[in-house]
XYZ file of C-alpha atoms in Angstrom:
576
model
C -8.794 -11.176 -60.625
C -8.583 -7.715 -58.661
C -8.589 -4.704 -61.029
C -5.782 -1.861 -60.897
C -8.689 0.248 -59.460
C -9.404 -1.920 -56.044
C -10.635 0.529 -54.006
C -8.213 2.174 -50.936
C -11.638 1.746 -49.200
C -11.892 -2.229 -49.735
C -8.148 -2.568 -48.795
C -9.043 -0.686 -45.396
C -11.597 -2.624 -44.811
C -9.506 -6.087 -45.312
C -6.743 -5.333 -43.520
C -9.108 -3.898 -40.295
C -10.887 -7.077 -40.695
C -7.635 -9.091 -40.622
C -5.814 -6.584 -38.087
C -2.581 -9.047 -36.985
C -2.441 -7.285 -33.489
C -5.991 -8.892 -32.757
C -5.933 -12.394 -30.308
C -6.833 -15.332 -32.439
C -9.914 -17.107 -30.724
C -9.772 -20.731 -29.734
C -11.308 -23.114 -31.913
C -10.715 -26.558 -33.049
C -8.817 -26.272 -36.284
C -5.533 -28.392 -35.999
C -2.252 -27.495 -38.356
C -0.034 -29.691 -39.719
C 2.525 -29.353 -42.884
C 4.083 -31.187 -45.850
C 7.846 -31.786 -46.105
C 9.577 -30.211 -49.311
C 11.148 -32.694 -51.544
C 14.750 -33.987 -50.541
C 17.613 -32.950 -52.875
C 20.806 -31.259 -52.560
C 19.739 -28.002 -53.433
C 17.102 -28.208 -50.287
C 18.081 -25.244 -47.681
C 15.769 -27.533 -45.246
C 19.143 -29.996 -44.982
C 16.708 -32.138 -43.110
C 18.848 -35.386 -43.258
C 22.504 -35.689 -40.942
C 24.093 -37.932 -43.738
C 23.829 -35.652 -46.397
C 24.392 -38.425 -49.194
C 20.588 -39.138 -48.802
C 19.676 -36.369 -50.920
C 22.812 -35.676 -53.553
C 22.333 -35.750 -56.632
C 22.822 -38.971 -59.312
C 26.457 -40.335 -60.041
C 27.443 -38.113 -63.093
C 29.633 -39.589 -65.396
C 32.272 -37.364 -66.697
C 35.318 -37.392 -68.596
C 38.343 -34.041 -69.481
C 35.492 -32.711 -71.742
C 32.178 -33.891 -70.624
C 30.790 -32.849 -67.686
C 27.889 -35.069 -68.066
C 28.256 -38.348 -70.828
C 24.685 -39.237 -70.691
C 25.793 -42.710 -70.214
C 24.258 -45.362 -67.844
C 26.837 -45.564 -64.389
C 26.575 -49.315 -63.095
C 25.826 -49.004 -59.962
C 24.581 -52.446 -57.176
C 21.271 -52.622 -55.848
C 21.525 -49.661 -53.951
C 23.018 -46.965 -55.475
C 26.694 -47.843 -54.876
C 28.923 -47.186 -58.411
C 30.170 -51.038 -58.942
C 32.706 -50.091 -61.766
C 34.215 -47.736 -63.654
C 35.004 -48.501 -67.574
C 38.019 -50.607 -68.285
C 40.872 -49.562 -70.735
C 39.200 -51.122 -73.945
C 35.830 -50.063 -73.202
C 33.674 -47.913 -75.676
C 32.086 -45.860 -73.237
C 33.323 -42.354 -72.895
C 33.373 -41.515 -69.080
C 36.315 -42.085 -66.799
C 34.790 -41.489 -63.738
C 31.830 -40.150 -61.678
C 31.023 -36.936 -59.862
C 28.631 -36.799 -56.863
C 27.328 -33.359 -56.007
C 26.663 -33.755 -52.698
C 25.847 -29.818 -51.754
C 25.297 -27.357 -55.227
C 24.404 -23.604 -55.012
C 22.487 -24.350 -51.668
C 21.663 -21.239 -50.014
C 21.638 -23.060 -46.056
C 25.108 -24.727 -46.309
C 27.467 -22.976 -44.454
C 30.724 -22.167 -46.112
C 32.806 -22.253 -42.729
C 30.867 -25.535 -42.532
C 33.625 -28.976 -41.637
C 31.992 -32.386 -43.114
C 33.539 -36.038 -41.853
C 33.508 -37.940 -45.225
C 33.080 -42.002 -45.002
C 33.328 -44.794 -46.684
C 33.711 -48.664 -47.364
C 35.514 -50.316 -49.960
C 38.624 -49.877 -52.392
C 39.477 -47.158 -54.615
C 40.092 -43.448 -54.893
C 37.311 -41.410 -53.253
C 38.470 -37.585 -53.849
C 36.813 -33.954 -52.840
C 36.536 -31.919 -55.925
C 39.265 -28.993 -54.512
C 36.882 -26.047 -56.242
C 36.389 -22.532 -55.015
C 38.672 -22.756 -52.475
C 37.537 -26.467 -50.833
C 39.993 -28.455 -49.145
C 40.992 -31.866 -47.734
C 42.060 -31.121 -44.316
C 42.925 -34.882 -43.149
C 42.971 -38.201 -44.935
C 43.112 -41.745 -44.427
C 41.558 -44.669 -45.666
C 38.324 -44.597 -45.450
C 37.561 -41.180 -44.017
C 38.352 -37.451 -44.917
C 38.145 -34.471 -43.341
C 37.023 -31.542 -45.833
C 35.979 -28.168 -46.269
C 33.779 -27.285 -48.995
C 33.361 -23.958 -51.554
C 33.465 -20.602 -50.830
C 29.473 -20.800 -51.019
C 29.038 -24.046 -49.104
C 28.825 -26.115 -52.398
C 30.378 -29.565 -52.014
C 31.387 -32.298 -54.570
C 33.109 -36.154 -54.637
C 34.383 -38.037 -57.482
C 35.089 -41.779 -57.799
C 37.971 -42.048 -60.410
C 38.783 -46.224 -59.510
C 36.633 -48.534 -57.754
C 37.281 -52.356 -56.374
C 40.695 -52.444 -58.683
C 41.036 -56.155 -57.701
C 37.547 -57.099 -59.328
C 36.377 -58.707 -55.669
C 33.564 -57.073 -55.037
C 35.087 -54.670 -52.580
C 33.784 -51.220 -54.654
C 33.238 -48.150 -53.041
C 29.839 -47.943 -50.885
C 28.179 -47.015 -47.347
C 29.374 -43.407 -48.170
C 28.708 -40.796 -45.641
C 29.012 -37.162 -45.127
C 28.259 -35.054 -42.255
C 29.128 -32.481 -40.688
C 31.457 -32.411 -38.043
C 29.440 -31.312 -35.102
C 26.885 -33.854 -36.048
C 29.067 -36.825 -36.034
C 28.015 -37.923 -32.366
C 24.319 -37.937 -33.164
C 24.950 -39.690 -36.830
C 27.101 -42.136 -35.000
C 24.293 -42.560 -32.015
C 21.848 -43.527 -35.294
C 19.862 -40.416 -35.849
C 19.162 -39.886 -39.130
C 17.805 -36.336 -38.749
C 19.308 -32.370 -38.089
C 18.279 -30.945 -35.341
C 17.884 -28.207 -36.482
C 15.215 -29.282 -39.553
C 13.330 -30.790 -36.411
C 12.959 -27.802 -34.110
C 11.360 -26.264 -37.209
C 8.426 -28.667 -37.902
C 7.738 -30.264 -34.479
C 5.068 -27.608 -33.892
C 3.254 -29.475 -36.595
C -0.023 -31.532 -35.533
C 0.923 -33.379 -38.902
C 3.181 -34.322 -41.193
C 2.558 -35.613 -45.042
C 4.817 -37.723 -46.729
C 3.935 -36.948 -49.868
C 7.123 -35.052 -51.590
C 9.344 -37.597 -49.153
C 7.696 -40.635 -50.494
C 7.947 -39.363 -54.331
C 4.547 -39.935 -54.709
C 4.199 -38.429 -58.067
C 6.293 -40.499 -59.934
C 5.630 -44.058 -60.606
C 8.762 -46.634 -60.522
C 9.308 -50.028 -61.690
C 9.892 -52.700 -59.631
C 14.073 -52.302 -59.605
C 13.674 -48.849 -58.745
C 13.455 -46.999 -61.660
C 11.017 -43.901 -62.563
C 8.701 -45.011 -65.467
C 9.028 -41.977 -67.468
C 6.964 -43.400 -70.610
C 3.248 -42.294 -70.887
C 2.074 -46.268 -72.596
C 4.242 -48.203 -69.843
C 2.583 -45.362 -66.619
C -0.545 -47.073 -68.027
C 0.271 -50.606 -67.821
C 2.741 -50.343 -65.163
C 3.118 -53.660 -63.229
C 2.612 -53.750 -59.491
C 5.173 -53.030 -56.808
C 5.340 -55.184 -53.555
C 6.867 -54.945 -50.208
C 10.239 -56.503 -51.154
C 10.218 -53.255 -53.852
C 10.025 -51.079 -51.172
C 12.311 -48.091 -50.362
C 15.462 -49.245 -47.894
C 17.444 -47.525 -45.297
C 20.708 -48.846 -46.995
C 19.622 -47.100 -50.454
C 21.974 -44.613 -51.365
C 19.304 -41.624 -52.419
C 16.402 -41.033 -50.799
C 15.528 -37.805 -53.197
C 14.825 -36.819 -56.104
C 13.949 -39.512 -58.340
C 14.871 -42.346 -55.728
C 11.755 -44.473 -54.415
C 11.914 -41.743 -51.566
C 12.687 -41.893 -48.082
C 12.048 -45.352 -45.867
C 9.295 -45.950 -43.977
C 11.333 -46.568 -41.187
C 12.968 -43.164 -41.690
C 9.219 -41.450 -41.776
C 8.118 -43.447 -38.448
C 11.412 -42.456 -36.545
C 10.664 -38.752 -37.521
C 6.830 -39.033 -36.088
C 8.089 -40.688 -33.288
C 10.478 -37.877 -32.879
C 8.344 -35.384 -33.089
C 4.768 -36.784 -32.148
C 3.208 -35.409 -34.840
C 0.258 -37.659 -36.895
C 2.361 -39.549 -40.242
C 0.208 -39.130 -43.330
C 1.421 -41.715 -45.574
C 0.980 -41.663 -49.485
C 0.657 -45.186 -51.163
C 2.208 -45.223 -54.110
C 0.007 -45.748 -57.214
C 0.565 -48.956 -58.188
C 1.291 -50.492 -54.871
C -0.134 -53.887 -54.536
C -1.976 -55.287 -51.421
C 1.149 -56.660 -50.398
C 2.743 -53.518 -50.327
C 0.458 -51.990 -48.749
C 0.128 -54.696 -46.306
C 3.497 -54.465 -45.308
C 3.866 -50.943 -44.776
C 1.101 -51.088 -42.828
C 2.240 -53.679 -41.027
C 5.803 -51.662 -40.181
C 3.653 -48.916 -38.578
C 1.454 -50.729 -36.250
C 4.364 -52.169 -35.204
C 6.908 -49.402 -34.883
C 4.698 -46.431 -34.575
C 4.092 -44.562 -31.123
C 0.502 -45.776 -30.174
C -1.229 -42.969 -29.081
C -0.888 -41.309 -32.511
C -3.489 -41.549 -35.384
C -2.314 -42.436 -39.193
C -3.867 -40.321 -42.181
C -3.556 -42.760 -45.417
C -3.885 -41.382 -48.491
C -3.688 -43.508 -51.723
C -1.318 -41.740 -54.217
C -1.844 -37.879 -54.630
C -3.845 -35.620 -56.839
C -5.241 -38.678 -59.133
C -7.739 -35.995 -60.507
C -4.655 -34.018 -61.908
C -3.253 -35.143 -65.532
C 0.176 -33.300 -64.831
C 0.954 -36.701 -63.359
C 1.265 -40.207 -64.222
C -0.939 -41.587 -61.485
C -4.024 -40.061 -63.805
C -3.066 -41.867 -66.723
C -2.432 -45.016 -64.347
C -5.996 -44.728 -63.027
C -7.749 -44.067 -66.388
C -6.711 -47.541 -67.603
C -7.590 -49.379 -64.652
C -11.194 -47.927 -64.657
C -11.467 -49.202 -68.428
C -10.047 -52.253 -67.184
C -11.867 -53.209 -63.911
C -15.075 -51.044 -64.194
C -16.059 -50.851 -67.817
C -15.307 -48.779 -71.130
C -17.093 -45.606 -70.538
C -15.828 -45.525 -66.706
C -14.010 -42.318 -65.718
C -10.442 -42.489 -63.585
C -11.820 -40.735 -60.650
C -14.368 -43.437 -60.106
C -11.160 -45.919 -59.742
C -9.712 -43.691 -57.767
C -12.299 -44.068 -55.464
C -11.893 -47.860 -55.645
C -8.411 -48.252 -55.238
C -8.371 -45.870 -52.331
C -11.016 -47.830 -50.473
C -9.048 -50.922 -50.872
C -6.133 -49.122 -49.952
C -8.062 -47.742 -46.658
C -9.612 -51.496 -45.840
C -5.753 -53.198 -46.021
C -4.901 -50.335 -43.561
C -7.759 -51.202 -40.881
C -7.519 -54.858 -41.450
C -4.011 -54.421 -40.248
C -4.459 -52.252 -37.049
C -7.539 -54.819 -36.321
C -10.266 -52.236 -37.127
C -13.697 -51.983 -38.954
C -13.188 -51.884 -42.446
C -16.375 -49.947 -42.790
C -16.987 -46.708 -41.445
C -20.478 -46.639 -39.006
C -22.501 -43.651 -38.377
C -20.797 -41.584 -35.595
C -18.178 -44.439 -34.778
C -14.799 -43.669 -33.684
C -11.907 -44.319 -37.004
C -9.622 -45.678 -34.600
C -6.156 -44.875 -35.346
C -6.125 -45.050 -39.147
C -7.861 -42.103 -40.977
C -8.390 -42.857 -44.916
C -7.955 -39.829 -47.140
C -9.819 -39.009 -50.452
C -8.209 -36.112 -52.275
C -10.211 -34.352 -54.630
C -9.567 -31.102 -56.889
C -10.686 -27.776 -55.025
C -12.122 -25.799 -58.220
C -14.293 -28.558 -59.557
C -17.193 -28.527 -58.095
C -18.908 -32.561 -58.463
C -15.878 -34.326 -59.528
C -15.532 -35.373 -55.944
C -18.716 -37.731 -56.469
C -16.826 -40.112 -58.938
C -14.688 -41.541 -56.799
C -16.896 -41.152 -53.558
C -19.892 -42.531 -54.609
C -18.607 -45.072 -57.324
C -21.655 -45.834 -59.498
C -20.081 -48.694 -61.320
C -18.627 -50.423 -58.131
C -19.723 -53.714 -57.433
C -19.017 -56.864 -55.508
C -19.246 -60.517 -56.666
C -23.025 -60.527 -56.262
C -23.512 -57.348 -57.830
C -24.223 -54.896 -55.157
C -23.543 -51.773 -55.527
C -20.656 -50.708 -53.102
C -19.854 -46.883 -52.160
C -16.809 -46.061 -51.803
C -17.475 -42.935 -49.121
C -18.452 -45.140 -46.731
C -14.969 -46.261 -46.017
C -13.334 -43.052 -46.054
C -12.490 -40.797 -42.732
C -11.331 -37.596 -44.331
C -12.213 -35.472 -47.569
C -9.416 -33.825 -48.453
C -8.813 -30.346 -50.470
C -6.212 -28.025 -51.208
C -6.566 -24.338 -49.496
C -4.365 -22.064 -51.680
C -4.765 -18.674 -51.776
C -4.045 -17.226 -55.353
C -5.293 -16.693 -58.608
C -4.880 -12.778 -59.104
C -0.980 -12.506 -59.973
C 0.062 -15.956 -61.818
C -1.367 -15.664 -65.019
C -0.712 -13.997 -68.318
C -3.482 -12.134 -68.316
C -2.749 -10.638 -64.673
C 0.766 -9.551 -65.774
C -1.022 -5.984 -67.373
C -2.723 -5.378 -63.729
C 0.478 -6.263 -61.222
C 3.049 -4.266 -63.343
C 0.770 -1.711 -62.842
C 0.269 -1.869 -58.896
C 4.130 -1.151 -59.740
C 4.023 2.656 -59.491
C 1.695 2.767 -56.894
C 4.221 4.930 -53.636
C 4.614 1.377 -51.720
C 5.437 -0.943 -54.891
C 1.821 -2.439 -55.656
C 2.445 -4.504 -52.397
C -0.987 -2.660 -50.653
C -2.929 -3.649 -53.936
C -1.462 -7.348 -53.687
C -2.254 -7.789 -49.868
C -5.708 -6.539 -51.042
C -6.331 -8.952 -53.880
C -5.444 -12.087 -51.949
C -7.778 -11.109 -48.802
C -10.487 -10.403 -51.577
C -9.374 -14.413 -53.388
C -9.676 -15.987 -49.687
C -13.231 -13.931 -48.794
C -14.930 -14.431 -51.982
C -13.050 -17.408 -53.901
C -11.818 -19.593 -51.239
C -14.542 -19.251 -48.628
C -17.522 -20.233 -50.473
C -15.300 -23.326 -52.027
C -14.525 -24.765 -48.200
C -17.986 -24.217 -47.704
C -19.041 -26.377 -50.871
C -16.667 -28.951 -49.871
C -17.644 -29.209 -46.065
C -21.357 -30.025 -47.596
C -20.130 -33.059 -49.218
C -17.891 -33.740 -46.853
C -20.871 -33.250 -44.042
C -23.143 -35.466 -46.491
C -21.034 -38.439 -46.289
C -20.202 -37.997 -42.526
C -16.397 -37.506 -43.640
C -13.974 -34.550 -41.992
C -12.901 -31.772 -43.711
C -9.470 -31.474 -44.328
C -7.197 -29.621 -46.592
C -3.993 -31.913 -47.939
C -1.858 -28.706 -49.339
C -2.661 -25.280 -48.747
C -1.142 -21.350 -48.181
C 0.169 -19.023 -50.853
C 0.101 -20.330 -54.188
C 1.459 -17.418 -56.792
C 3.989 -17.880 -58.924
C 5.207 -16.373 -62.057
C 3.978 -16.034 -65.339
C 5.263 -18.475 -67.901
C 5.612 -15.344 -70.199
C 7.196 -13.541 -67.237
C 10.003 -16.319 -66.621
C 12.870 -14.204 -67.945
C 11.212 -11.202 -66.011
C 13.006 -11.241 -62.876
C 11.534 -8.298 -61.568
C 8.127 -10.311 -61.697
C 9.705 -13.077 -59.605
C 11.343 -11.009 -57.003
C 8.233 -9.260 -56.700
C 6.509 -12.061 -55.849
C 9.072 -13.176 -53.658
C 9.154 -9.919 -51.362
C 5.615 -9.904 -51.473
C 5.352 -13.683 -49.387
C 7.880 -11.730 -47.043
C 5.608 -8.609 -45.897
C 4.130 -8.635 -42.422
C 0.779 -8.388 -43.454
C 0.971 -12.294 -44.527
C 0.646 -13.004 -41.064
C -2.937 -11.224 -41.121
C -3.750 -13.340 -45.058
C -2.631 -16.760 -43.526
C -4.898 -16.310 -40.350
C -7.872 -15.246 -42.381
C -7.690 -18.295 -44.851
C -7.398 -20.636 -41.292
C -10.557 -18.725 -40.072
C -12.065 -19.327 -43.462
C -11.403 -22.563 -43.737
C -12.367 -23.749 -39.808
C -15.428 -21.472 -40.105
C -17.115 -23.897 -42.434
C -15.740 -26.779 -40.596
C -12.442 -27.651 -41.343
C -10.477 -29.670 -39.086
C -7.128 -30.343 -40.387
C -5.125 -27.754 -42.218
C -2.251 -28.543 -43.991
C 0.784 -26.383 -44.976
C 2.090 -27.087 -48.201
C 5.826 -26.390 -47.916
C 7.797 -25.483 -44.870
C 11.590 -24.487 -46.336
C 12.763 -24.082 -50.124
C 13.865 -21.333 -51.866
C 11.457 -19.084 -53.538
C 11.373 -18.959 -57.564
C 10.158 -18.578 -60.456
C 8.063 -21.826 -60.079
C 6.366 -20.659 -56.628
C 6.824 -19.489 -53.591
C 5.589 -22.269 -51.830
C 7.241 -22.765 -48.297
C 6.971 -20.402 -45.143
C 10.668 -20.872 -44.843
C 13.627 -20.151 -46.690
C 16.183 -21.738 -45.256
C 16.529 -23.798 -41.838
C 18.382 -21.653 -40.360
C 15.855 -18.724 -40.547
C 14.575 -17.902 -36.914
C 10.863 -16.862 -38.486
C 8.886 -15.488 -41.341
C 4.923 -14.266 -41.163
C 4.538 -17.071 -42.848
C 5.768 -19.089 -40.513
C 4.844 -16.764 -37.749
C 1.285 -17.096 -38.599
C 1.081 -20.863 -38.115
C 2.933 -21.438 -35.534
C 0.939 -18.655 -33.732
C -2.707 -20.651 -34.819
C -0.960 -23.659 -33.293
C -0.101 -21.986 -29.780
C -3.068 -20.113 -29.408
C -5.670 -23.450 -30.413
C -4.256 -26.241 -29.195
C -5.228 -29.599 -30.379
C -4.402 -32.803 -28.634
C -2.125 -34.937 -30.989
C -3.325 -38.320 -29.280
C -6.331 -40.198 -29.567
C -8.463 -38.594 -27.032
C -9.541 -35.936 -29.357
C -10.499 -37.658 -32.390
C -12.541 -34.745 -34.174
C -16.067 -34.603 -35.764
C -17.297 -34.593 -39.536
C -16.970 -31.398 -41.251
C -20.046 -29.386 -41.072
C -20.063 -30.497 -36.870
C -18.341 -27.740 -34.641
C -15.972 -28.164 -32.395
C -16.059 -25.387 -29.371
């Protein structure tokens, strides 16, 4: 935490040190990104068929806007039937919002609405949206005065055949042609990330909640412990309705046309409790349909350290299970993820095992551990209570590629007891914005640094690469500030100054300096908040940020092959 008094001196210094004008030197550090969660509040509007991330089916009545009750809906996602005359359940019908309060969608925007099936399909005319033309299945609409957009279903398959509503569609108008030539994604979403050496999944994929095997999140902390395994046939499909937010995410075969598209390296999250079929078949989709001169970056689940999700709790009761009473969840972590890693190579025909200076071949296993705490990463890399049928000791490192951190900056403006400090920077002549630049060079030079360098050692020790999995700026505000919009729209115009261009360069240089080679953006474009201001985009259609500058400048000025000539070194190895 920087105090009020941070010196003008100190914050000359930083920003000299940082000065944005300055060329970037070539180096060896590659960027990639993560992929903010699909929904229909997303101004990244990544998807051309815009039903892939609206919301659930609502069920409504005159005076409810939301029953509560369960819609019946076929095996994926399509609304089956509506309640019959005598029924005791109180809806009448079911509302779709398709766009809601969604600061990228274009209110002069036209969207071609289709559908299969037999029943009455309507646009909710709010707010000045209209149904230009209509026939059977098709419409022609325009939506709210603020882009917001919204179906209803009030009758579905009337004759009881079979023949409900379903394959629903709607895009807009100038993207019919490519939606109709089969490309699932906006062009304009992929002009914005194809820069990226990388892309992870891990949002996309849902990885942080666990389902059943019908599709449903397990939202119970007992059954997240004991939940049963998932196979291929479980999998995500191209013909599910939702691919968002709380869907089993987007299709593989969605993710591996979008790497194909762009040529960036896929990082794939498993989900938790995958089984080896699973796993094997997933695997199996990508050696198959992948471009092959790109790597892979596999990564069971995400953050199994982190007790804010389910995959924690998951892992705790497997270690009791499979490793002994007094075994801790990271050490089955460890486990899992080797297995996870060894399906993965078996399946692209490579060494399961990593040798000393051998090249991975195309698929690069992750471990993820927690940036802050310092030896938790030897749990799950060394596995003390790992062994196989003739009890030998196995260790899980040695079938790992990559050690994987986060590289946030923050920690001096999203806590309670910072509020007292930054509401004082307040009546400083520029806002407290100088005092704010300063305390986040100060959290990267003396907070972050050292960490990467910590984390390179055992990286270096293990002959694993460094690599971060989510990184960039990381404040958000206050839970006692929530109601304080002032706080949050500080923090919001802060991520906005130019000098972030100068912050995000010196956290790459930090983080390549002690031998990173694979830095990863945490989110690209959402809407700044309360709850973080995560992404170096607002909305897709924004031409640039310093944010955003910043990496795509790192990118242009150290290039780094995205094939598999350059297959990079273990941290603590340089690069020149």
């Amino acid at each position: 935490m920087l105090s009020t008094s941070c010196s003008d001196k100190l914050f000359s210094a930083i920003a000299d040190e940082h000065d944005t004008s300055a060329p970037v030197a070539a180096g060896s550090l590659a960027i990639g990104t993560n992929l903010d969660g699909l929904a229909y509040w997303s101004p990244a509007l990544p998807t051309i068929d815009l039903i892939r991330s609206a919301d659930h089916w609502l069920p409504q009545n005159d005076a409810e806007y939301n029953t509560g009750e369960r819609v019946s809906l076929d095996s994926h996602g399509w609304v089956k039937m509506l309640p019959g005359t005598n029924s005791p359940a109180r809806y009448t019908r079911v509302n779709l919002n398709v766009l809601h309060d969604n600061p990228a969608a274009p209110a002069d925007a036209r969207y071609v609405v289709l559908y299969s099936g037999r029943g009455s399909l309507r646009l909710v005319e709010i707010g000045g949206a209209k149904v230009i033309e209509s026939s059977p299945g098709r419409m022609l609409v325009t939506p709210t005065s603020n882009g917001s957009l919204y179906l209803q279903i009030t009758a579905t398959d009337p004759s009881g055949t079979g023949d409900h509503i379903r394959d629903l569609h709607v895009v807009r108008e100038d993207l019919l042609p490519k939606f109709k030539a089969g490309e699932t994604f906006n062009p304009a979403f992929v002009e914005k990330i194809r820069p990226f050496h990388t892309l992870r999944f891990m949002d996309w994929m849902n990885t942080n909640v666990m389902f059943d095997r019908a599709g449903k999140p397990i939202t119970q902390e007992s059954l997240q412990r004991s939940a049963a395994l998932i196979d291929w046939a479980d999998r995500a499909r191209p013909d599910d309705m939702r691919w968002g937010d709380q869907s089993r995410g987007l299709p593989v075969e969605a993710l591996v046309e979008l790497a194909n598209r762009t040529g960036a390296e896929p990082w794939f999250n498993m989900p938790t409790n995958a089984s080896d079929d699973y796993v094997r078949g997933f695997a199996t989709y990508v050696r198959d349909n992948l471009r092959r001169d790109r790597r892979i970056h596999v990564e069971f689940s995400n953050e199994v350290w982190n007790f804010v999700f389910p995959q924690s709790r998951y892992a705790a009761a497997r270690a009791v299970d499979e490793l002994g009473p007094d075994v801790k969840w990271m050490e089955w972590y460890g486990k899992r993820a080797a297995q996870v890693g060894m399906i993965w190579n078996r399946v692209f025909g490579e060494p399961v095992k990593r040798g000393a200076g051998a090249d991975p071949g195309r698929v690069l296993v992750v471990y993820n551990t927690q940036f802050g705490w310092k030896g938790l990463e030897q749990l799950g890399l060394d596995t003390e209570h790992w062994r196989d049928a003739k009890g030998a000791h196995i260790r899980a490192s040695d079938y790992f590629d990559e050690y994987a951190i986060t590289g946030y900056y923050d920690g001096t403006m999203n806590t309670d007891a910072s509020v007292k400090t930054v509401t004082g920077w307040w009546r400083d002549p520029d806002g407290g914005y100088g005092r704010a630049i300063a305390a986040l060079h100060e959290r990267i030079a003396t907070f972050n640094a050292p960490y990467y360098v910590y984390h390179a050692g055992q990286a270096g020790k293990r002959g694993l690469r460094l690599v971060s999995y989510e990184s960039g700026f990381g404040e958000y505000t206050p839970i006692s500030q929530h109601n304080n919009q002032a706080y949050t729209d500080f923090l919001a115009k802060l991520q906005r100054r130019p000098e972030f261009h100068g912050l995000e360069m010196a956290n790459y240089t930090a983080f390549k300096n002690a031998g990173g080679s694979l830095y990863m953006n945490f989110g690209i474009i959402s809407t700044p908040g309360k709850w973080g201001n995560w992404s170096a985009l607002e909305t897709v259609h924004q031409q640039s940020s310093p944010r955003y500058r910043a990496l795509t400048d790192w990118i242009a000025a150290n290039p780094v092959a995205r094939d598999l000539v350059n297959a990079g070194t273990p941290a603590g190895k340089r690069m020149n």
